[in-house]
PDB file of C-alpha atoms in Angstrom:
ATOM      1  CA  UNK B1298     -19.732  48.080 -15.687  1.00 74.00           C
ATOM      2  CA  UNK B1299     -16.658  50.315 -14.170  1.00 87.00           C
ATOM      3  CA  UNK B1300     -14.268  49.523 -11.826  1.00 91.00           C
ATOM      4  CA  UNK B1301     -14.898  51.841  -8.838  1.00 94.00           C
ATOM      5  CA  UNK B1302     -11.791  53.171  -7.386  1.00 94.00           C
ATOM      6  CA  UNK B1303     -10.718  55.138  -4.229  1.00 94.00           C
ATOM      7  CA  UNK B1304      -7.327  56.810  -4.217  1.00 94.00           C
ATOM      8  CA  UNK B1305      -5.562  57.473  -1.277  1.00 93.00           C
ATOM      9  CA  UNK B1306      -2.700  59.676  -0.828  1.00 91.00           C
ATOM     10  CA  UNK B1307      -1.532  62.475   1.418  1.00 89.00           C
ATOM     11  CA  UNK B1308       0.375  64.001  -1.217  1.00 89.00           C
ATOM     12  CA  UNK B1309      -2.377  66.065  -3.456  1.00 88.00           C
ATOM     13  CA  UNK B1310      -0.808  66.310  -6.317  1.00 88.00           C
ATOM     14  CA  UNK B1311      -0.111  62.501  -6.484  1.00 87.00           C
ATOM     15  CA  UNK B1312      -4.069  61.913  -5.536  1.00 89.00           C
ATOM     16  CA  UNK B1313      -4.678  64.133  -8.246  1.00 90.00           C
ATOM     17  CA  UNK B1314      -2.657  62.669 -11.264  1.00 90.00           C
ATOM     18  CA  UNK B1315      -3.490  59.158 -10.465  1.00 92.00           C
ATOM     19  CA  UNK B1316      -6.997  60.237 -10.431  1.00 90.00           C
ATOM     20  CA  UNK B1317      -6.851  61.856 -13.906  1.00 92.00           C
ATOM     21  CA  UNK B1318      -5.057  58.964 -15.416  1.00 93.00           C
ATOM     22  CA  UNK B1319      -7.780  56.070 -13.881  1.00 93.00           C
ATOM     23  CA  UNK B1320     -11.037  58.605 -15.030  1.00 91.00           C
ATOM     24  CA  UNK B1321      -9.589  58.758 -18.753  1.00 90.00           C
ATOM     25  CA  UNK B1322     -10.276  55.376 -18.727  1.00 90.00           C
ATOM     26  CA  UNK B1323     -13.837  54.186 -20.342  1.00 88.00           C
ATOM     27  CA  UNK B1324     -13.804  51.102 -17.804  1.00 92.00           C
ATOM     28  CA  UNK B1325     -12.617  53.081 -14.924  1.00 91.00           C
ATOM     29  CA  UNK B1326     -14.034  55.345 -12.666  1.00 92.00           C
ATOM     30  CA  UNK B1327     -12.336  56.842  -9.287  1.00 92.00           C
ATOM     31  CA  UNK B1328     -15.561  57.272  -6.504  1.00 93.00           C
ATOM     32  CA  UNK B1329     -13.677  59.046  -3.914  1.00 92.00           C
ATOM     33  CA  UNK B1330     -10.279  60.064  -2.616  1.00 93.00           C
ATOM     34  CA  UNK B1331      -8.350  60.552   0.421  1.00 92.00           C
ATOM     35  CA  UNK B1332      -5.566  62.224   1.857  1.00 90.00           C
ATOM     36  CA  UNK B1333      -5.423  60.009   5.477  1.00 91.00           C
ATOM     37  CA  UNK B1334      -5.514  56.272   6.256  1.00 91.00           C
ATOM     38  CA  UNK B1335      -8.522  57.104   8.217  1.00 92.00           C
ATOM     39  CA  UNK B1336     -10.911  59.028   5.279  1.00 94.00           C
ATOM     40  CA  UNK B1337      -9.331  55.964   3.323  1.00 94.00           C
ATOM     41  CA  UNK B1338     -11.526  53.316   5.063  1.00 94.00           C
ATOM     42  CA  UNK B1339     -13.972  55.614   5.501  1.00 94.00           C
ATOM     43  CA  UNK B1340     -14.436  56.399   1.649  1.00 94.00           C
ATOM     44  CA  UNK B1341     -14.432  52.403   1.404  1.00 95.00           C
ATOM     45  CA  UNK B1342     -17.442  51.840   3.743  1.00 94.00           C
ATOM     46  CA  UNK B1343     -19.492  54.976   1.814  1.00 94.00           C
ATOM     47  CA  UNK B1344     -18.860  54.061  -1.630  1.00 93.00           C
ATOM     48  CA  UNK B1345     -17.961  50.131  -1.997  1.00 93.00           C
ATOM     49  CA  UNK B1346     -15.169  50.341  -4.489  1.00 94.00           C
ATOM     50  CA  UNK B1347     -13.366  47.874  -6.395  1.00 93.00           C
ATOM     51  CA  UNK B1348     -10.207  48.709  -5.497  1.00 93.00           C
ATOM     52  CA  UNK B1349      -8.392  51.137  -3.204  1.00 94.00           C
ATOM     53  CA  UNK B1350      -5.348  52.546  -4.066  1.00 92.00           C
ATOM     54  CA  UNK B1351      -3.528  53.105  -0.721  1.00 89.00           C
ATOM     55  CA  UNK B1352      -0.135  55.111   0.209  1.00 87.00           C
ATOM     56  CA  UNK B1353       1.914  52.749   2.812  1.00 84.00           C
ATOM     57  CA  UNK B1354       2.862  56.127   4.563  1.00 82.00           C
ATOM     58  CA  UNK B1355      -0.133  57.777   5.673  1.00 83.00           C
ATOM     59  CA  UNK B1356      -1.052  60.327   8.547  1.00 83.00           C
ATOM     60  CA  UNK B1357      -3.876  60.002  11.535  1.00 86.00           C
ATOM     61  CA  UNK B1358      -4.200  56.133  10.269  1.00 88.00           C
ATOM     62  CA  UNK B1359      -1.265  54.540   8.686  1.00 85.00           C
ATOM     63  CA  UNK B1360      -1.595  52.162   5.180  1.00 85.00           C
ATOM     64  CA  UNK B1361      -1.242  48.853   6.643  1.00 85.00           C
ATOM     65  CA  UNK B1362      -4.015  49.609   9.731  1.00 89.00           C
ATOM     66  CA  UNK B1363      -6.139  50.903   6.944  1.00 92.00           C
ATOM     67  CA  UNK B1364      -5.683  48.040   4.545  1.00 90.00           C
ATOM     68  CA  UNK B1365      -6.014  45.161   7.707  1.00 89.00           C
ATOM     69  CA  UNK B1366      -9.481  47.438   8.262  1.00 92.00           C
ATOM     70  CA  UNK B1367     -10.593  47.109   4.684  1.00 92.00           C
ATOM     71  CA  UNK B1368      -9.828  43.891   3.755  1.00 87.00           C
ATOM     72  CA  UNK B1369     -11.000  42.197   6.785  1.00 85.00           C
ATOM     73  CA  UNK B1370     -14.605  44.133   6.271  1.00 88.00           C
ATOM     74  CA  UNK B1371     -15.110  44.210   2.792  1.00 87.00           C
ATOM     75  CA  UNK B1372     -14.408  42.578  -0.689  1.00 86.00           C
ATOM     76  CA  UNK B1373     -12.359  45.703  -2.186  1.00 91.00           C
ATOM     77  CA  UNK B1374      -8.860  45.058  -3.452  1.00 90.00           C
ATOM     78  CA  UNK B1375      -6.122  46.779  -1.469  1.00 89.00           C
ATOM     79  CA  UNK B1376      -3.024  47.992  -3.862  1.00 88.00           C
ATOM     80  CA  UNK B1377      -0.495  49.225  -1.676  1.00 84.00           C
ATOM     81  CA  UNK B1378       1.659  52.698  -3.325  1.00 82.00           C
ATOM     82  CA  UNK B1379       5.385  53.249  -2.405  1.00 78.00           C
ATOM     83  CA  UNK B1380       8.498  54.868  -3.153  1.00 74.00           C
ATOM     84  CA  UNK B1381      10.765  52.124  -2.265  1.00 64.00           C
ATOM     85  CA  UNK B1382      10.899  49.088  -4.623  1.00 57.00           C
ATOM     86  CA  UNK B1383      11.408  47.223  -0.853  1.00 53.00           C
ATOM     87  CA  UNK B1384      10.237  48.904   1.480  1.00 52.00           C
ATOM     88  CA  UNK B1385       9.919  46.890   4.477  1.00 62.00           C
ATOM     89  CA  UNK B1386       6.264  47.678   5.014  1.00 67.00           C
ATOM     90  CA  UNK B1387       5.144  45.914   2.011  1.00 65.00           C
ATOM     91  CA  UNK B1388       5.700  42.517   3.561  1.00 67.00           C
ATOM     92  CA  UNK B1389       3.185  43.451   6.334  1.00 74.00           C
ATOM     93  CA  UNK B1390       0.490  44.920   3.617  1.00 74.00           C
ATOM     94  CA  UNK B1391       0.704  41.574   2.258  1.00 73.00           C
ATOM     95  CA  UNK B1392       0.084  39.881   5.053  1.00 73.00           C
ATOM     96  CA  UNK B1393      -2.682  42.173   5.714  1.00 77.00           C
ATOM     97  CA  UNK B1394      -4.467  41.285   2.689  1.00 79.00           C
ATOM     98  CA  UNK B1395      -3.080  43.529   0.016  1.00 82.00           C
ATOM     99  CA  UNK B1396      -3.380  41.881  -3.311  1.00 81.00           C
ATOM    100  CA  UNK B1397       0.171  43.680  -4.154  1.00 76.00           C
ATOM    101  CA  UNK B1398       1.796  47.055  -4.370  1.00 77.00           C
ATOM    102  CA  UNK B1399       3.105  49.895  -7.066  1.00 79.00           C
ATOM    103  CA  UNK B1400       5.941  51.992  -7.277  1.00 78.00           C
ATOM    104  CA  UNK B1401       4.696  55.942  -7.118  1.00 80.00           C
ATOM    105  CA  UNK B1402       6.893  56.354 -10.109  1.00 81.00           C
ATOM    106  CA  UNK B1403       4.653  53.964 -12.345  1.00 80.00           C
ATOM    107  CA  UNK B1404       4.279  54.493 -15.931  1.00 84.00           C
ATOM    108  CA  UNK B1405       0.672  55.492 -16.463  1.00 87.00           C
ATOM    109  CA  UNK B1406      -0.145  51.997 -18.554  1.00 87.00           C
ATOM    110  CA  UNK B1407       1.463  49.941 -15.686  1.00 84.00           C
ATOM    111  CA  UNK B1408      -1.357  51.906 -13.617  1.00 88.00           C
ATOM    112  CA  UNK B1409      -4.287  51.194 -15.743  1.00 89.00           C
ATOM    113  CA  UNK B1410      -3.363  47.830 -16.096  1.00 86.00           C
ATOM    114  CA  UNK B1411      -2.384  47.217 -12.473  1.00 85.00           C
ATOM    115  CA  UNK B1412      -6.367  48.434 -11.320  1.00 89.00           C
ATOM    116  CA  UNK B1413      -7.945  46.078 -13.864  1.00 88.00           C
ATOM    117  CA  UNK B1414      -5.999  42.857 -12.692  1.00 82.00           C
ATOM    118  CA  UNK B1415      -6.121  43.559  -9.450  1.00 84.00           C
ATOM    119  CA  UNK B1416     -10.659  44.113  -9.979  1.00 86.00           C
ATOM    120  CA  UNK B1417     -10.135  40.802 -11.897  1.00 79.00           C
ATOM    121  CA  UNK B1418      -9.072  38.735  -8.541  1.00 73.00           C
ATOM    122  CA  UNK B1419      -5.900  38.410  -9.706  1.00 69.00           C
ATOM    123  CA  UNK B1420      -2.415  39.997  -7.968  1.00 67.00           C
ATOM    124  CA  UNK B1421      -0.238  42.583  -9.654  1.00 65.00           C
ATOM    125  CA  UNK B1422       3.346  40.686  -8.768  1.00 61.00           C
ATOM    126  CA  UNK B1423       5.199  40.682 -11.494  1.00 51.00           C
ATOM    127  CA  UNK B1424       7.036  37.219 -10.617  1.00 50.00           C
ATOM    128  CA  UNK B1425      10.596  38.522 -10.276  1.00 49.00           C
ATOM    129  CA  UNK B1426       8.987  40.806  -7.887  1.00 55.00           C
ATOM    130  CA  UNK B1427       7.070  37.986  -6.384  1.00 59.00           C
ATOM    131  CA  UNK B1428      10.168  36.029  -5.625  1.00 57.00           C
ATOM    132  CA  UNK B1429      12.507  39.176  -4.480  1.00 61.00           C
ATOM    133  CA  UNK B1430       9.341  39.640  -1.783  1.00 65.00           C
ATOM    134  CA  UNK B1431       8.451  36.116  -0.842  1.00 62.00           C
ATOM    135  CA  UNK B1432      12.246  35.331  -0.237  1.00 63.00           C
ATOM    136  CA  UNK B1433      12.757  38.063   2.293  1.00 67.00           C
ATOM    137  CA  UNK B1434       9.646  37.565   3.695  1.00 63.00           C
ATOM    138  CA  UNK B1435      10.277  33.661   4.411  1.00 62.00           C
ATOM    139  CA  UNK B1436      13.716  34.962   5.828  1.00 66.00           C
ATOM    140  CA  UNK B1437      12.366  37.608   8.537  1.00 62.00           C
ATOM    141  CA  UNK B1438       9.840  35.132   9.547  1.00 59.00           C
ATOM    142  CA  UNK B1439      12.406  32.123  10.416  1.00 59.00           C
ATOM    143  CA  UNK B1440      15.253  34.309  11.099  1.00 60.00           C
ATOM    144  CA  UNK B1441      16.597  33.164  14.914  1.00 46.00           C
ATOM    145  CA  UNK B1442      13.732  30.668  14.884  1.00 46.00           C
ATOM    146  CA  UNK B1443      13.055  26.996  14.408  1.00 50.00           C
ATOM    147  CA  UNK B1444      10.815  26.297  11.767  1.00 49.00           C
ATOM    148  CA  UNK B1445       7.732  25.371  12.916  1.00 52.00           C
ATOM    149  CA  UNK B1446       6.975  21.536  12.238  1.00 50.00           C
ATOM    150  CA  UNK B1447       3.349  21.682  12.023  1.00 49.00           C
ATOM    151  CA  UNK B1448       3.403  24.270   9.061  1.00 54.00           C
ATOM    152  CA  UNK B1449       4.174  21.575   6.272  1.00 60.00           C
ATOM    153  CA  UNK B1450       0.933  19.931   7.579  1.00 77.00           C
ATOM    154  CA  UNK B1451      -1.172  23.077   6.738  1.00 82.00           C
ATOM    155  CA  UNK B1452      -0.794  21.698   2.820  1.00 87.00           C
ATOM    156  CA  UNK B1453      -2.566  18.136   4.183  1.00 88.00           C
ATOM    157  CA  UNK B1454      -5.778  19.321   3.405  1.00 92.00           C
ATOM    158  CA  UNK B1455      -5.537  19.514   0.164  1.00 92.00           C
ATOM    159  CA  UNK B1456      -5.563  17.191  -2.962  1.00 93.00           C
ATOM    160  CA  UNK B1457      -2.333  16.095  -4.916  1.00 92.00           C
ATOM    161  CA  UNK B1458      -3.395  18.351  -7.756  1.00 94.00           C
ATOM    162  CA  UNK B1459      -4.560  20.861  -5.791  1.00 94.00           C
ATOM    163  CA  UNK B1460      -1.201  20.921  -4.453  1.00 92.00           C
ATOM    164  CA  UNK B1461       0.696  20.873  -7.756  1.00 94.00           C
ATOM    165  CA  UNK B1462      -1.080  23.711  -8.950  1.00 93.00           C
ATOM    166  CA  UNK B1463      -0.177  25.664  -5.904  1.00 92.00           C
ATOM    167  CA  UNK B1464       3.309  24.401  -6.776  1.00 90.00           C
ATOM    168  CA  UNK B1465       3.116  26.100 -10.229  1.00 89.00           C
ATOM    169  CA  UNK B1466       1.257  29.239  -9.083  1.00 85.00           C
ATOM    170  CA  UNK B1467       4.175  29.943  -6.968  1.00 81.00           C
ATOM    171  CA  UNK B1468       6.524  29.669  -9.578  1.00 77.00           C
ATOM    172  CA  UNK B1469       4.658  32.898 -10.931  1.00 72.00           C
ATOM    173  CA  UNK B1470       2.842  30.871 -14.067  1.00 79.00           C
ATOM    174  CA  UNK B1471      -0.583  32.230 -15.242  1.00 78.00           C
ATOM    175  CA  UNK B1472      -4.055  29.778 -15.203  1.00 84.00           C
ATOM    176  CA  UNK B1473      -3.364  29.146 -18.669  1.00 84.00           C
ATOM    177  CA  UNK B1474       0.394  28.018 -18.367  1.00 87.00           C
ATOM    178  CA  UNK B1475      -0.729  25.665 -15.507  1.00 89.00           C
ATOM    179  CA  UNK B1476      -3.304  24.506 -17.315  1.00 90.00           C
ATOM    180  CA  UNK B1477      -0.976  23.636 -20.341  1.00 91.00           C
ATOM    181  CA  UNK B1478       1.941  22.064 -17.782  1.00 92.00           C
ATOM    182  CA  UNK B1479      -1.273  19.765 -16.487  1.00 92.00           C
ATOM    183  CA  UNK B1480      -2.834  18.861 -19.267  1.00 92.00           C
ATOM    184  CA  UNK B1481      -5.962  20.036 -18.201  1.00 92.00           C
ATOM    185  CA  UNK B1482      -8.454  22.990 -18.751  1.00 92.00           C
ATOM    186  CA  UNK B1483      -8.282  26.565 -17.958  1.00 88.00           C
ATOM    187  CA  UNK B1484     -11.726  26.020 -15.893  1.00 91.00           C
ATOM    188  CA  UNK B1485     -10.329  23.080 -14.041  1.00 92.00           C
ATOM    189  CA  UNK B1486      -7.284  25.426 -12.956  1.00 91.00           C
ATOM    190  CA  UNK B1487      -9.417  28.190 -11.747  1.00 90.00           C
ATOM    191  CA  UNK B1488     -11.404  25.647  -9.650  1.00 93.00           C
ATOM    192  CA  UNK B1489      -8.017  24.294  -8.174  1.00 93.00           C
ATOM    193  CA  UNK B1490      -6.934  27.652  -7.174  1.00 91.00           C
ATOM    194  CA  UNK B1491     -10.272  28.283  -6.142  1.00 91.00           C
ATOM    195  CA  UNK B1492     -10.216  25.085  -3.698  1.00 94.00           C
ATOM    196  CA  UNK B1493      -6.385  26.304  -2.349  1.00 93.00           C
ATOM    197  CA  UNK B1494      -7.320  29.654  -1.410  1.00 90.00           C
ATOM    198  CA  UNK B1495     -10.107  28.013   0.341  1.00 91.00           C
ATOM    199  CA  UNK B1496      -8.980  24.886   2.033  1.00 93.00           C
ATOM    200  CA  UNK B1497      -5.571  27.464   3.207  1.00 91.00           C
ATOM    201  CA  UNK B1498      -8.357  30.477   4.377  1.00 87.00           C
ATOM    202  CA  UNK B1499      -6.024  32.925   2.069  1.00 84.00           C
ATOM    203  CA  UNK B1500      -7.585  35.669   0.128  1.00 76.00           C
ATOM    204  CA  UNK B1501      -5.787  35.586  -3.099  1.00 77.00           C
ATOM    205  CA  UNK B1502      -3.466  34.417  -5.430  1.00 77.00           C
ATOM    206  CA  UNK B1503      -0.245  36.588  -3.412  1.00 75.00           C
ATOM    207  CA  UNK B1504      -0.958  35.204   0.021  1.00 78.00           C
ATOM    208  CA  UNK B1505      -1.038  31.666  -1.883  1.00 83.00           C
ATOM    209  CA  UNK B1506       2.486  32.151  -2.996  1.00 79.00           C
ATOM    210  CA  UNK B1507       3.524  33.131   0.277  1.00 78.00           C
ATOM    211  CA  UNK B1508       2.063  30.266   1.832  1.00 82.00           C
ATOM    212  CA  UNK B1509       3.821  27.992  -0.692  1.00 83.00           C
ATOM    213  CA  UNK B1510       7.230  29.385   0.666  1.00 77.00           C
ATOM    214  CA  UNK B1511       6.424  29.457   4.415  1.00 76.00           C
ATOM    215  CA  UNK B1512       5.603  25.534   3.915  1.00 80.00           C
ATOM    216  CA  UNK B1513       8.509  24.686   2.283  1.00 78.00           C
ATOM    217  CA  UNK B1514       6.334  23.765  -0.675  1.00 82.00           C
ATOM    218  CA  UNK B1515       8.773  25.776  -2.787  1.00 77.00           C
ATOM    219  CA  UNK B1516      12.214  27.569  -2.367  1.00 69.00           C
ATOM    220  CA  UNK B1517      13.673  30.601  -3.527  1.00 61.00           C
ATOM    221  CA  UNK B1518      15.974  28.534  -5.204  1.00 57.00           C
ATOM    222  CA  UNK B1519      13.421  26.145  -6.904  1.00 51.00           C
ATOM    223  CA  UNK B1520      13.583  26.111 -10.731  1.00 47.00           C
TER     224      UNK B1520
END
């Protein structure tokens, strides 16, 4: 079965080359595309993809209202495109339910690949990129501001290994490597991240990291 994709860009040309790169693929096949935030979620709601490829900077709807609109109605994946390797508008498209961003400037592989993790459930965060975002983020958010002491208590809910694994998933390690640090099996991990994302109401594996930092569950400087 193909992964259904929607690309949406204002910039034609960039619609255009993305599109021909994702169709050469035998497992791939773009549904739709768009050239506003608005035709964006409307392109979702006609043709149910898998994932939507969505510029940050968009006319008549923005990216971020357009992602918040399609992940909080729908299953599809939300990868966020952008010309700044930190732009501060990624933060808010993850916490909108993006399951990560790209670079406009990625190499055609790095594209492919990107669409079938993200169809997989998994995030495209490279970790070093994970940690770069999550560290800001947890800085903005408690910058002139006490940290909140009931956010710890968010973690209570769940189990001592369910805990540990989210431990390890925010250090950026795969199901297999935390299955291999836990001595257990590579089902058993997927049913522990399964229970985190949701006892914590999160939708995937990058709002599970972020979580992890806002708790104090991990640091940016934790090994």
């Amino acid at each position: 079965m193909s992964i259904r994709v929607v690309v949406a860009d204002d910039q034609e040309l960039v619609r255009a080359g993305f599109g021909m790169i994702l169709d050469a693929q035998d497992d791939i096949e773009v549904v739709a595309e768009a050239g506003d935030g608005e035709e964006a979620v409307a392109a979702v709601r006609r043709h149910a993809p898998d994932v939507l490829l969505l510029d940050i900077r968009m006319p008549v709807m923005d990216g971020l209202e357009a992602a918040r609109r399609v992940c909080g109605e729908s299953g599809c994946k939300v990868v966020m495109l952008t010309t700044f390797d930190l732009d501060e508008y990624v933060y808010e498209a993850l916490y909108a339910g993006a399951s990560g961003f790209l670079l406009k400037d990625v190499r055609r592989d790095d594209l492919v690949h990107a669409v079938r993790v993200v169809a997989a459930g998994d995030s495209l965060l490279a970790p070093a990129v994970t940690r770069r975002l999550v560290s800001d983020i947890v800085r903005r958010r408690r910058e002139g501001a006490a940290a909140d002491p009931v956010t710890p208590r968010r973690l209570d809910v769940l189990t001592a290994r369910e805990v540990e694994t989210l431990r390890l998933l925010a250090r950026g390690l795969s199901n297999a490597e935390i299955a291999t640090t836990l001595f257990v099996s590579e089902h058993t991990v997927k049913t522990h991240v399964s229970n985190v994302l949701s006892k914590l109401a999160l939708r995937d594996r990058v709002q599970a990291v972020i979580c992890a930092y806002e708790t104090g569950l991990v640091t940016p400087a934790s090994p």
